[in-house]
Amino acid sequence: MELVKEIVSLLSAIMLFLGSIIALISAIGIIKFQDVFLRSHAATKSSTLSVLLTLIGVLIYFIMNSGFFSVRLLLSIVFINLTSPVGMHLIARAAYRNGSYMYRKDDANTHASILLSSNEQNTAKERRHRAKIREQRRQYWYQKNQ
């Protein structure tokens, strides 16, 4: 029985370690990516996975070593996995509808700053104009495909 506890403790420690590594990768992605859409991808996918691995590791550790089953941990796993992607989707959708800057591969060659493209200004007027053009294209596409 002691051997099983040690194996399960090792498994939970590995899950905690993997969760922390994935959280570090997520933080690096949030810093390095150029626009809100790429950053939201890094923030949602990898941080949700890191929280999932960390909390499952903690849940397994408490079950095996203390005999304690935490319903709060189980509920936090469920709610984080449900709400984090939905919340970030709504943030990205709002950014898209406001005409936020989208990173393009050709911007990397011009040494553009993180927030601005080299050939466009990111003023409120420009964002509204881009959002209006996107909305017109979306309307045209919906009418064409109905």
Coordinates of C-alpha atoms in Angstrom, one line a residue:
M1 CA 0.0 0.0 0.0
E2 CA 2.9 2.3 0.8
L3 CA 4.3 1.7 -2.7
V4 CA 1.0 2.7 -4.3
K5 CA 1.0 6.0 -2.3
E6 CA 4.5 6.8 -3.5
I7 CA 3.6 6.1 -7.1
V8 CA 0.5 8.3 -6.9
S9 CA 2.4 11.0 -5.1
L10 CA 5.0 10.9 -7.9
L11 CA 2.2 11.1 -10.5
S12 CA 0.6 14.1 -8.8
A13 CA 4.0 15.8 -8.6
I14 CA 4.6 15.2 -12.3
M15 CA 1.2 16.7 -13.1
L16 CA 2.0 19.8 -10.9
F17 CA 5.3 20.2 -12.6
L18 CA 3.8 19.9 -16.1
G19 CA 1.1 22.4 -15.1
S20 CA 3.7 24.9 -14.0
I21 CA 5.8 24.4 -17.2
I22 CA 2.7 25.0 -19.3
A23 CA 1.8 28.1 -17.3
L24 CA 5.3 29.4 -17.9
I25 CA 4.9 28.8 -21.7
S26 CA 1.5 30.6 -21.5
A27 CA 3.1 33.6 -19.8
I28 CA 5.8 33.8 -22.4
G29 CA 3.2 33.6 -25.2
I30 CA 1.2 36.4 -23.7
I31 CA 4.3 38.6 -23.6
K32 CA 5.7 37.7 -27.0
F33 CA 2.6 37.6 -29.2
Q34 CA 1.8 40.7 -31.2
D35 CA -2.0 41.3 -31.0
V36 CA -5.0 40.6 -28.8
F37 CA -6.1 37.6 -30.8
L38 CA -2.8 35.7 -30.5
R39 CA -2.5 36.7 -26.9
S40 CA -6.0 35.4 -26.1
H41 CA -5.1 32.1 -27.7
A42 CA -2.0 31.8 -25.5
A43 CA -3.9 32.9 -22.4
T44 CA -6.9 30.6 -22.9
K45 CA -5.5 27.3 -24.3
S46 CA -2.4 26.8 -22.3
S47 CA -3.4 28.4 -19.1
T48 CA -6.6 26.4 -18.9
L49 CA -4.6 23.3 -19.5
S50 CA -2.0 24.3 -16.8
V51 CA -4.8 25.0 -14.3
L52 CA -6.4 21.7 -15.2
L53 CA -3.2 19.7 -14.7
T54 CA -2.3 21.5 -11.4
L55 CA -5.7 21.0 -9.8
I56 CA -6.0 17.4 -10.9
G57 CA -2.5 16.8 -9.4
V58 CA -3.6 18.4 -6.1
L59 CA -6.9 16.5 -6.1
I60 CA -5.1 13.1 -6.6
Y61 CA -2.6 14.0 -3.9
F62 CA -5.2 14.8 -1.4
I63 CA -7.3 11.7 -2.2
M64 CA -4.4 9.3 -1.8
N65 CA -2.4 10.8 1.1
S66 CA -5.1 12.4 3.2
G67 CA -8.2 10.5 2.2
F68 CA -9.8 13.8 1.5
F69 CA -12.0 14.4 -1.5
S70 CA -12.5 18.1 -2.2
V71 CA -15.7 19.0 -4.0
R72 CA -14.4 22.6 -4.3
L73 CA -11.4 21.4 -6.3
L74 CA -13.6 19.4 -8.6
L75 CA -16.0 22.4 -9.0
S76 CA -13.1 24.7 -9.7
I77 CA -11.8 22.4 -12.4
V78 CA -15.2 22.3 -14.1
F79 CA -15.9 26.0 -13.8
I80 CA -12.5 27.2 -15.0
N81 CA -12.7 24.9 -18.0
L82 CA -16.1 26.2 -18.9
T83 CA -15.7 29.9 -18.2
S84 CA -12.1 30.7 -19.3
P85 CA -12.5 29.9 -23.0
V86 CA -15.9 31.5 -23.2
G87 CA -14.7 34.7 -21.5
M88 CA -11.7 35.0 -23.8
H89 CA -13.8 34.4 -26.8
L90 CA -16.0 37.3 -25.8
I91 CA -13.0 39.5 -25.3
A92 CA -11.6 38.6 -28.7
R93 CA -15.0 39.1 -30.3
A94 CA -15.2 42.6 -28.8
A95 CA -11.7 43.4 -30.0
Y96 CA -12.6 42.2 -33.5
R97 CA -15.8 44.3 -33.6
N98 CA -13.9 47.4 -32.4
G99 CA -11.4 47.0 -35.3
S100 CA -8.4 46.1 -33.2
Y101 CA -5.1 45.6 -35.0
M102 CA -4.4 42.1 -36.4
Y103 CA -0.9 40.9 -36.8
R104 CA 0.2 40.1 -40.3
K105 CA 3.3 38.2 -41.4
D106 CA 4.5 41.1 -43.6
D107 CA 4.6 43.4 -40.6
A108 CA 7.5 41.4 -39.1
N109 CA 9.8 42.5 -41.9
T110 CA 9.2 46.2 -41.4
H111 CA 10.0 46.2 -37.7
A112 CA 6.6 47.5 -36.7
S113 CA 5.9 48.0 -33.1
I114 CA 3.8 45.5 -31.2
L115 CA 0.6 47.6 -31.3
L116 CA 0.8 49.4 -34.7
S117 CA 1.2 48.2 -38.2
S118 CA 3.8 50.1 -40.2
N119 CA 1.4 51.4 -42.8
E120 CA -1.7 52.2 -40.7
Q121 CA -2.5 54.4 -37.7
N122 CA -4.3 52.8 -34.8
T123 CA -6.4 55.7 -33.8
A124 CA -10.0 55.4 -32.7
K125 CA -11.2 56.7 -36.1
E126 CA -9.2 54.0 -37.9
R127 CA -10.4 51.2 -35.6
R128 CA -14.0 52.3 -36.2
H129 CA -13.4 52.4 -40.0
R130 CA -11.9 48.9 -40.0
A131 CA -14.7 47.6 -37.8
K132 CA -17.3 49.1 -40.3
I133 CA -15.5 47.4 -43.2
R134 CA -15.5 44.1 -41.4
E135 CA -19.1 44.4 -40.6
Q136 CA -20.0 45.1 -44.3
R137 CA -18.0 42.1 -45.4
R138 CA -19.7 39.9 -42.9
Q139 CA -23.1 41.2 -44.0
Y140 CA -22.2 40.5 -47.6
W141 CA -21.0 37.0 -46.8
Y142 CA -24.2 36.2 -44.9
Q143 CA -26.4 37.4 -47.7
K144 CA -24.4 35.6 -50.3
N145 CA -24.5 32.2 -48.4
Q146 CA -28.2 32.3 -47.5

